[in-house]
Short mmCIF file of C-alpha atoms in Angstrom, two decimals:
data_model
loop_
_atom_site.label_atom_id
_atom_site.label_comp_id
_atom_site.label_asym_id
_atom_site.label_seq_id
_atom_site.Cartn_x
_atom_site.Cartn_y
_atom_site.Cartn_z
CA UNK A 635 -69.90 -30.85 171.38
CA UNK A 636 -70.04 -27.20 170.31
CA UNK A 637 -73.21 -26.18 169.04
CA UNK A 638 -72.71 -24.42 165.69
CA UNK A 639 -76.00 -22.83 165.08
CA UNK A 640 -79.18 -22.57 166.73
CA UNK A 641 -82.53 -23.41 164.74
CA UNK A 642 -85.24 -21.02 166.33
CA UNK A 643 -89.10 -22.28 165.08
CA UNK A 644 -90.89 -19.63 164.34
CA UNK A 645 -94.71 -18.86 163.63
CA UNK A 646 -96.60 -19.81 160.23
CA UNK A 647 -97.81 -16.76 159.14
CA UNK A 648 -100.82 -16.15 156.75
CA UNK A 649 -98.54 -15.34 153.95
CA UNK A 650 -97.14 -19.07 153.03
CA UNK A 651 -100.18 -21.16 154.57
CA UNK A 652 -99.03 -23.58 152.26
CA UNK A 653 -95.25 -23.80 152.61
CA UNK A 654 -96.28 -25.87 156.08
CA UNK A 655 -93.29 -24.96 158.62
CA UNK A 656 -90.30 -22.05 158.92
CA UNK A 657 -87.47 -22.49 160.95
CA UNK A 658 -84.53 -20.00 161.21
CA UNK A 659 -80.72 -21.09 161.55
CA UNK A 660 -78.65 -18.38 163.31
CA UNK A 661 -74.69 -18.84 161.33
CA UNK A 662 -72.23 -17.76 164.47
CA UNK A 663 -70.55 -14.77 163.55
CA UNK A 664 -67.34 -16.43 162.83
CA UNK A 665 -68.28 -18.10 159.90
CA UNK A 666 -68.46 -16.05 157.04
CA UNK A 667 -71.82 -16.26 154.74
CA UNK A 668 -70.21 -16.67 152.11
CA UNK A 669 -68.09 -19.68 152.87
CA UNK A 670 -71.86 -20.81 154.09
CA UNK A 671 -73.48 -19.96 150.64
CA UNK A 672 -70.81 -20.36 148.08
CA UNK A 673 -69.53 -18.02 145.45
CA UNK A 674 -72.58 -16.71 143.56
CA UNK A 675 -74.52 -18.39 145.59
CA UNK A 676 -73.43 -21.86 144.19
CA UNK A 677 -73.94 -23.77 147.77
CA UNK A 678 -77.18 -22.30 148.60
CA UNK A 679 -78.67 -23.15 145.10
CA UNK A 680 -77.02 -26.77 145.16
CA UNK A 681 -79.49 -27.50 148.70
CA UNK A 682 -82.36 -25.76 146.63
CA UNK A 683 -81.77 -28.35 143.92
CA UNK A 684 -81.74 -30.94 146.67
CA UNK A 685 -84.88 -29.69 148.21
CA UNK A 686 -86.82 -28.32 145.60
CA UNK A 687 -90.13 -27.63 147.96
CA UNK A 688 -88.41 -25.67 150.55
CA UNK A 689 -87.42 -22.46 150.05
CA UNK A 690 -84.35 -21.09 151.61
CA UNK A 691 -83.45 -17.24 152.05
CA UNK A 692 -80.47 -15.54 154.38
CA UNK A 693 -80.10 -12.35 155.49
CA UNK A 694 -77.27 -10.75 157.42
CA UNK A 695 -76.30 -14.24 159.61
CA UNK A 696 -79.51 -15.80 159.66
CA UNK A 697 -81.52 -18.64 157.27
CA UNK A 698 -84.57 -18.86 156.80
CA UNK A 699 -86.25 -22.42 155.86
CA UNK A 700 -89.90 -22.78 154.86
CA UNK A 701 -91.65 -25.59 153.18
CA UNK A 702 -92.97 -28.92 154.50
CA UNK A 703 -92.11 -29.85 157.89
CA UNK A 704 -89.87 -33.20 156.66
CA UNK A 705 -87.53 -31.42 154.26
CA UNK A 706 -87.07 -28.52 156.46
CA UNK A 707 -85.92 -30.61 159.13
CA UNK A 708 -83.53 -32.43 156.86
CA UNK A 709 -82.63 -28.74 155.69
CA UNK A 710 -81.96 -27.43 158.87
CA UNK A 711 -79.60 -30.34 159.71
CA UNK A 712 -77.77 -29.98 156.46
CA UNK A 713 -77.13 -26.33 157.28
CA UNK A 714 -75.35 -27.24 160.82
CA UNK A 715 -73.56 -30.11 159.42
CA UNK A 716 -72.25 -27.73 156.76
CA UNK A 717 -71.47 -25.43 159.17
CA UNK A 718 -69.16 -28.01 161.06
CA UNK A 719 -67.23 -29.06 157.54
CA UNK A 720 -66.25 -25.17 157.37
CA UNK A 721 -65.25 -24.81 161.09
CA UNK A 722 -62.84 -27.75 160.30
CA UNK A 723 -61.48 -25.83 157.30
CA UNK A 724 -63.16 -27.37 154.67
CA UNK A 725 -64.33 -25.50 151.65
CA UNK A 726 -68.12 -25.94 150.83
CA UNK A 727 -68.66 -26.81 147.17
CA UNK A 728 -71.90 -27.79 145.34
CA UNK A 729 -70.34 -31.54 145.58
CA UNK A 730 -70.05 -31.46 149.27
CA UNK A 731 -73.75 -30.34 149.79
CA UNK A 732 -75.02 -33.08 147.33
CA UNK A 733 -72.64 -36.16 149.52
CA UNK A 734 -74.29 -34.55 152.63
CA UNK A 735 -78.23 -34.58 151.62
CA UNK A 736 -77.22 -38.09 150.45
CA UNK A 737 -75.75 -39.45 153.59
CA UNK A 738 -78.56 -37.21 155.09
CA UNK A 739 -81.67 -39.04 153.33
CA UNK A 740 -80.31 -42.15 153.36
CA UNK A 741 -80.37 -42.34 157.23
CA UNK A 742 -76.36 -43.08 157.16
CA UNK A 743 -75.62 -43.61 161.03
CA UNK A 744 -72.02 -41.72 159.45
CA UNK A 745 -72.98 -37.62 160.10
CA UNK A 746 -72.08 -35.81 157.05
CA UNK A 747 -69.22 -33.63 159.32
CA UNK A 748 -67.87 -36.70 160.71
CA UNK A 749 -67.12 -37.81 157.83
CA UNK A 750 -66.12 -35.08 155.63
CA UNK A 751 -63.89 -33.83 158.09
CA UNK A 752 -62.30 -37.27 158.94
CA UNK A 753 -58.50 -36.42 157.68
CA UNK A 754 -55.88 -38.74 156.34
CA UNK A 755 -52.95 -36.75 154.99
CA UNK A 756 -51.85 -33.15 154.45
CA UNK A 757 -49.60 -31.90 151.42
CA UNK A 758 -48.87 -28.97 150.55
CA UNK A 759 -52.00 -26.69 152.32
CA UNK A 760 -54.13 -29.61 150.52
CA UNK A 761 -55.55 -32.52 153.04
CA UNK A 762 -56.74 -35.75 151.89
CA UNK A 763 -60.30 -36.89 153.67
CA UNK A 764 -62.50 -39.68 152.98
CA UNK A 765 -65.82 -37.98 151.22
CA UNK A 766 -68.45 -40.88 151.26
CA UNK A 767 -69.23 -43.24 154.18
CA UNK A 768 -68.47 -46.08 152.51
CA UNK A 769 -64.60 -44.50 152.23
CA UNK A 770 -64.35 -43.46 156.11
CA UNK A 771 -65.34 -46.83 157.07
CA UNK A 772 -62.56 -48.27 154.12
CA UNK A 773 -59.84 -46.11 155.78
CA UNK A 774 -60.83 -47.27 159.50
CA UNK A 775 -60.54 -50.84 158.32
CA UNK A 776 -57.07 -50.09 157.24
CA UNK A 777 -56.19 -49.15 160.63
CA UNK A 778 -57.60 -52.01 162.27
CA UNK A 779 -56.92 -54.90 159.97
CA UNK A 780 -53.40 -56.29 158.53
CA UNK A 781 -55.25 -56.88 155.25
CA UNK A 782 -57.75 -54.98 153.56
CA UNK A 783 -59.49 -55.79 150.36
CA UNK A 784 -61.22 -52.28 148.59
CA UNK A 785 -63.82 -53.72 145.80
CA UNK A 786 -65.34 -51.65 144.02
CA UNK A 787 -65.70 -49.55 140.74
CA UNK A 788 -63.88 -46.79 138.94
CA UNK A 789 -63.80 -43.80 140.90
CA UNK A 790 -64.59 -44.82 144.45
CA UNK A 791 -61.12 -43.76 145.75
CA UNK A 792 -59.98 -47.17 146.47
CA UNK A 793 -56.77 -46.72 145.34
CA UNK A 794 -56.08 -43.30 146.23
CA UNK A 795 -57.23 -43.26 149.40
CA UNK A 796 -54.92 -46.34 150.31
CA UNK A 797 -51.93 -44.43 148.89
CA UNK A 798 -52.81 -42.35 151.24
CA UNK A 799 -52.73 -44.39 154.17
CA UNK A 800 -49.53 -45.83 153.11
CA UNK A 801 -47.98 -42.12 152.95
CA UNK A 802 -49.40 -41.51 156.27
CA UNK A 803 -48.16 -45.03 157.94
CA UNK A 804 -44.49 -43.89 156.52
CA UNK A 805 -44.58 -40.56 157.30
CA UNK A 806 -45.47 -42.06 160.77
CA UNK A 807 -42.83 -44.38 161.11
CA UNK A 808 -45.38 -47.22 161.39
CA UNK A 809 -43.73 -49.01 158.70
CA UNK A 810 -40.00 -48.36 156.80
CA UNK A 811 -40.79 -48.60 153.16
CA UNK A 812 -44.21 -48.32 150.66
CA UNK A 813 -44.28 -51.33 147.82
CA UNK A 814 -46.88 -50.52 145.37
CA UNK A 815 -47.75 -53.56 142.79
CA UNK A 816 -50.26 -53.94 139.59
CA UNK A 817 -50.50 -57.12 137.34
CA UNK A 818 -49.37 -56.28 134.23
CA UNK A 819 -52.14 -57.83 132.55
CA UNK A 820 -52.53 -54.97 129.86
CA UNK A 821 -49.35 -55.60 128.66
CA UNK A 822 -50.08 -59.82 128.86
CA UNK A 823 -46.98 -59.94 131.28
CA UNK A 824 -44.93 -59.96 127.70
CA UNK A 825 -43.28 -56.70 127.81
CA UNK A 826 -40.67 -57.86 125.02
CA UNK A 827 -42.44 -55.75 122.23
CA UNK A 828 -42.37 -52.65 123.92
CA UNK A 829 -39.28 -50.15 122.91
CA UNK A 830 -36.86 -49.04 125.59
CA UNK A 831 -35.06 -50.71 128.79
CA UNK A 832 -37.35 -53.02 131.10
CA UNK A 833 -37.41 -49.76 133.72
CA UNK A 834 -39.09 -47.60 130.38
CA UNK A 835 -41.03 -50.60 129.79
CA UNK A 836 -42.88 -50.67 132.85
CA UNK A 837 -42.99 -47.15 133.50
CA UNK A 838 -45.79 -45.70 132.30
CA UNK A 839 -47.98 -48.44 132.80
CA UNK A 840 -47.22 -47.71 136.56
CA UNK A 841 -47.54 -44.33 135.81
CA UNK A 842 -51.00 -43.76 137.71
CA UNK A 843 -49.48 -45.13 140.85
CA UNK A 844 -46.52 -42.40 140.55
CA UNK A 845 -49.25 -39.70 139.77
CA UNK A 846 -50.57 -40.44 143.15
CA UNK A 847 -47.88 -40.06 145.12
CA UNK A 848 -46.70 -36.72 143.80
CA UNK A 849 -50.18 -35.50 145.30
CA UNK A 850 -49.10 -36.51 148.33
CA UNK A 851 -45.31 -36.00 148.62
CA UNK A 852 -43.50 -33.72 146.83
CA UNK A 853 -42.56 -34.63 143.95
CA UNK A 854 -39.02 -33.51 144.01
CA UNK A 855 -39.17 -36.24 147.04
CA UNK A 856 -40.25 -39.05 145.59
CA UNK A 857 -37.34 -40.04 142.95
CA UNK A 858 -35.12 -39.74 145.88
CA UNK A 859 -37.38 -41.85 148.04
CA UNK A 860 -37.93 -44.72 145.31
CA UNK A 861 -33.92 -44.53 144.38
CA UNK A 862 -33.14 -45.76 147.78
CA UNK A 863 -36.01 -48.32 148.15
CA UNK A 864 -38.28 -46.34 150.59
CA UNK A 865 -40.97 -46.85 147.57
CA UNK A 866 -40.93 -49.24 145.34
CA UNK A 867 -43.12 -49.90 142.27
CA UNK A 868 -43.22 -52.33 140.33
CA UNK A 869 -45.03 -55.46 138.75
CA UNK A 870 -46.59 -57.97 140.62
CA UNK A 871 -44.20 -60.45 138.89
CA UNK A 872 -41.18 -58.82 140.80
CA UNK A 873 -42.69 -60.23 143.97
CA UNK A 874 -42.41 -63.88 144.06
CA UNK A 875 -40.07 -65.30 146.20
CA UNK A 876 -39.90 -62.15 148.54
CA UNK A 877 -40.72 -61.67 151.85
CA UNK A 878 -41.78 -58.36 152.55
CA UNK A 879 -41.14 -57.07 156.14
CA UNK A 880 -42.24 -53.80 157.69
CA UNK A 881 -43.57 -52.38 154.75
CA UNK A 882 -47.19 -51.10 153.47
CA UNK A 883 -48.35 -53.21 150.47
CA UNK A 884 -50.79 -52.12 147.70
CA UNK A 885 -51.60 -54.50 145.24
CA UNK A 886 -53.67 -52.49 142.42
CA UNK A 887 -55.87 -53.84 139.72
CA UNK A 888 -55.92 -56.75 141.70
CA UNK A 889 -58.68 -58.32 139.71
CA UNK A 890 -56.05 -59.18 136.91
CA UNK A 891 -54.33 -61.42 138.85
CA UNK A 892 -54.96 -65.55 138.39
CA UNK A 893 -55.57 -67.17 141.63
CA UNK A 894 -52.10 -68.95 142.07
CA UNK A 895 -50.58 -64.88 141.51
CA UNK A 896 -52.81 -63.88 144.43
CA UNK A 897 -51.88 -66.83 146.80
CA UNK A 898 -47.55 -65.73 145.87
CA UNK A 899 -48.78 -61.94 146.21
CA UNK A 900 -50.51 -62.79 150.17
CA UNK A 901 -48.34 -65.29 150.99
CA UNK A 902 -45.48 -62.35 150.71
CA UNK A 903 -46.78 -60.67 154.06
CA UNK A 904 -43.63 -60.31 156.31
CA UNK A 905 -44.03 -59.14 159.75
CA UNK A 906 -44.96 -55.66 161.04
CA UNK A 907 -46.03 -55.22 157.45
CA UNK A 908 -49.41 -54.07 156.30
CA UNK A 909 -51.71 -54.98 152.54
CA UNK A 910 -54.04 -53.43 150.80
CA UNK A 911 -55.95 -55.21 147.54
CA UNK A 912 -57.97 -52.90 145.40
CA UNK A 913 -59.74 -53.87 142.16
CA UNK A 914 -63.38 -54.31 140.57
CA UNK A 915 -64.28 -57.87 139.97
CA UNK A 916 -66.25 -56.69 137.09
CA UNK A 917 -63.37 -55.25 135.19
CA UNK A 918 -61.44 -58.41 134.29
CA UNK A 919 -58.67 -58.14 131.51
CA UNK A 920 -57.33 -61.57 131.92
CA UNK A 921 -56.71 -63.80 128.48
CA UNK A 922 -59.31 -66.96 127.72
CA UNK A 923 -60.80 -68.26 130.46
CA UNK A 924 -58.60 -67.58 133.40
CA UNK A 925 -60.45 -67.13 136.68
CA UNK A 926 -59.63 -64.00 138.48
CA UNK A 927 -57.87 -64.45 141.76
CA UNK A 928 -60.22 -61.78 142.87
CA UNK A 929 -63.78 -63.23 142.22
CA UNK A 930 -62.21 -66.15 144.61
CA UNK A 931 -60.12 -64.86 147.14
CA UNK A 932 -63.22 -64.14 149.29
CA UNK A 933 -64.40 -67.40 149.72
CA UNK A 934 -61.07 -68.89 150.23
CA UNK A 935 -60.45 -66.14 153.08
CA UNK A 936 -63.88 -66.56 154.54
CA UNK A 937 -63.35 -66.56 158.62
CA UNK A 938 -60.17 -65.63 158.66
CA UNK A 939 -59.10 -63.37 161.15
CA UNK A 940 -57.49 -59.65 160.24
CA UNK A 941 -58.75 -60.12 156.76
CA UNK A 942 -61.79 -57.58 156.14
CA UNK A 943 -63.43 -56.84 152.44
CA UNK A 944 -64.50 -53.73 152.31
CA UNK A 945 -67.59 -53.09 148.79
CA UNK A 946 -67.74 -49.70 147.43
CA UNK A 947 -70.26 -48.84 144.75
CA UNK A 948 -71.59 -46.30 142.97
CA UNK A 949 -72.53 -43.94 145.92
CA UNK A 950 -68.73 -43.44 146.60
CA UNK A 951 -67.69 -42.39 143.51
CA UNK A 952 -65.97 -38.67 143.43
CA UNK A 953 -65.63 -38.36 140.17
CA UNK A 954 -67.82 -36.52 137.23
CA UNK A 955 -71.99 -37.43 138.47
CA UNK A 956 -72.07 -39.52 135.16
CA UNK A 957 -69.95 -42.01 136.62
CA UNK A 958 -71.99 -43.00 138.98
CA UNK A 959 -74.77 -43.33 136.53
CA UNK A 960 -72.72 -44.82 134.15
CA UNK A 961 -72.40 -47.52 136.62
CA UNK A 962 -75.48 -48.17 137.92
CA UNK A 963 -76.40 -48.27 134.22
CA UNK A 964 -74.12 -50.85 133.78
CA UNK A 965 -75.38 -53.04 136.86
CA UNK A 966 -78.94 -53.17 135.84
CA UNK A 967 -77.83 -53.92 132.22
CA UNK A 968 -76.06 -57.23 133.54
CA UNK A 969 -78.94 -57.94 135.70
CA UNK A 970 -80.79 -57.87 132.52
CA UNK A 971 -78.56 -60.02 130.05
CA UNK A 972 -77.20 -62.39 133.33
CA UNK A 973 -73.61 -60.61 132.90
CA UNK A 974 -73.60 -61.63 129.34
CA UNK A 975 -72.64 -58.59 127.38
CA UNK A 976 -73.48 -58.32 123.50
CA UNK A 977 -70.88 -57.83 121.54
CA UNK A 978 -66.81 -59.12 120.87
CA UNK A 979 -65.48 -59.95 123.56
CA UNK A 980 -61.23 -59.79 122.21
CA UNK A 981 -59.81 -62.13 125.12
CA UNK A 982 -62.51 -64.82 123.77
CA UNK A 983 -61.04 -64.15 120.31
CA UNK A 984 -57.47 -64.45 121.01
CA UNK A 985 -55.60 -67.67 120.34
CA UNK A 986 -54.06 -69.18 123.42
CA UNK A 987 -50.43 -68.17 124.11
CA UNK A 988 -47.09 -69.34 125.23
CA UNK A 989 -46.09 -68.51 128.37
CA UNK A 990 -42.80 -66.98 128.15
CA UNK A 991 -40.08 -68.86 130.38
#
């Protein structure tokens, strides 16, 4: 492995007896400082604000780390990890540098480089990469498995990142056709009330799935591609009594489905085909008392083989940092009240209805 900077210890002098160690990091001279520190200096305060006793200072193409002889350690590893991310041609934001001192402190046996540098798909001069460890080792259990369950909250890339690999298996020829699927729960499967064909119906409560894949194909491509059956999208309803052969299979939202719609939706597996199931067992929409398929499907699957279930929590989510907090929030508050939420709860409220034949 290349080295990508050198960390040269030097001398405590009398001047900071009590800022412990200094180390210096040499950048090589192909990496520009600025890609290192960030525009205004946004990087380089972002690993201040992660290490707020060590003290960090460059000049010309050298660092200079001072403080206690832990954090500067820690320091001087983030530095050559973040050097690696930028040799692989990934920009450095303030986001990146807080996922790396994460994966960092938390003694991840994933290297921050390895992972943010780990790439999935290119678009467009923009390429798709896992950003978490908990999301590299979700996309490596796509590759090994034939079906892959990603659990886990709002935000965590589940879905995204297995649009992804289903782009990347076609563009591949590993499989001829994508089929993406979501319960349409929301809607109570009774679609009658909405205005419009069953195609405008449906549309724009797929429309997320279809947002997607215009980041990842162009999206003059992709009504072409769905109009002759490369993609399909559509609701899980559409897929009983198929059998889906060489094709990658997303079921969304899969926590809306009852468990007799997830034993049809599994039982559609066809060969040299491929499934994902994404959801958050905590985010059930389903009317009365139905059990989520979801909350289930693990113990039914339990030992069998190709199957893997793959938890993401709050430590993968990419989205705004309140998310994450939001969540965690969230968790202890149902440790608190035993998952018994104050307050109206509509599906208990609503009066039980017909099914629709």
């Amino acid at each position: 492995m290349t080295t990508s900077a050198s960390h040269v210890p030097a001398q405590q002098t009398d001047r900071k007896p009590q800022r412990g160690t200094e180390h210096r990091v040499i950048v090589p001279a192909h990496i520009p400082m600025v890609a290192l520190l960030g525009s205004q200096d946004a990087v380089l305060r972002a690993i201040e604000d992660g290490f707020t006793q060590v003290d960090v200072h460059a000049r010309g193409n050298e660092i200079a780390v001072s403080g206690p002889p832990g954090d500067v350690e820690l320091v001087s590893r983030l530095l050559d990890e973040l050097i690696q991310v930028i040799e692989a041609g990934t920009q450095l934001t303030p986001e990146v540098v807080t996922r790396s001192i994460r994966m960092l402190t938390a003694a991840s046996a994933q290297r921050p480089a390895d992972v943010l540098t780990f790439d999935i798909l290119s678009n467009r001069g923009r390429t798709i990469r896992p950003k978490t460890p908990g999301q590299k080792h979700y996309v490596e259990a796509i590759d090994v498995n034939t079906i892959t369950f990603g659990l886990g909250p709002a935000g965590t890339g589940k879905t995204y990142l297995a649009m992804a690999k289903a782009v990347q298996a076609l563009q591949g020829k590993q499989v001829n056709r994508i089929i993406l699927t979501r319960p349409a729960v929301e809607a109570g499967e009774r679609l009658g009330y909405l205005p419009g064909s069953l195609t405008e119906k449906i549309d724009p409560y797929l429309r997320p799935l279809y947002d997607a894949l215009h980041d990842m194909i162009d999206p003059e491509q992709v009504p072409k591609l769905v109009e002759n059956g490369t993609i399909e999208v559509a609701p899980l309803a559409f897929m009983r009594g198929r059998s889906l052969n060489d094709a990658f299979i997303i079921l969304d939202e899969a926590q809306n489905t009852s468990t007799e719609q997830m034993k049809m939706f599994l039982t559609r597996l066809g060969f040299g085909s491929r499934m994902v199931i994404t959801g958050d067992a905590t985010q059930v929409d389903l009317p009365g008392n139905q059990t989520s398929g979801l909350r289930v499907v693990e113990d039914i699957l339990a030992g069998v083989d190709d199957v893997e279930f793959c938890r993401l929590g709050s430590a993968d989510v990419v989205r705004h940092r309140l998310v994450s907090d939001i969540i965690d929030a969230y968790a202890r508050w149902d440790v608190v009240t035993n998952g018994q939420r104050p307050g109206r709860q509509p599906q208990d409220h609503r009066p039980p209805q017909r099914r629709r034949r």
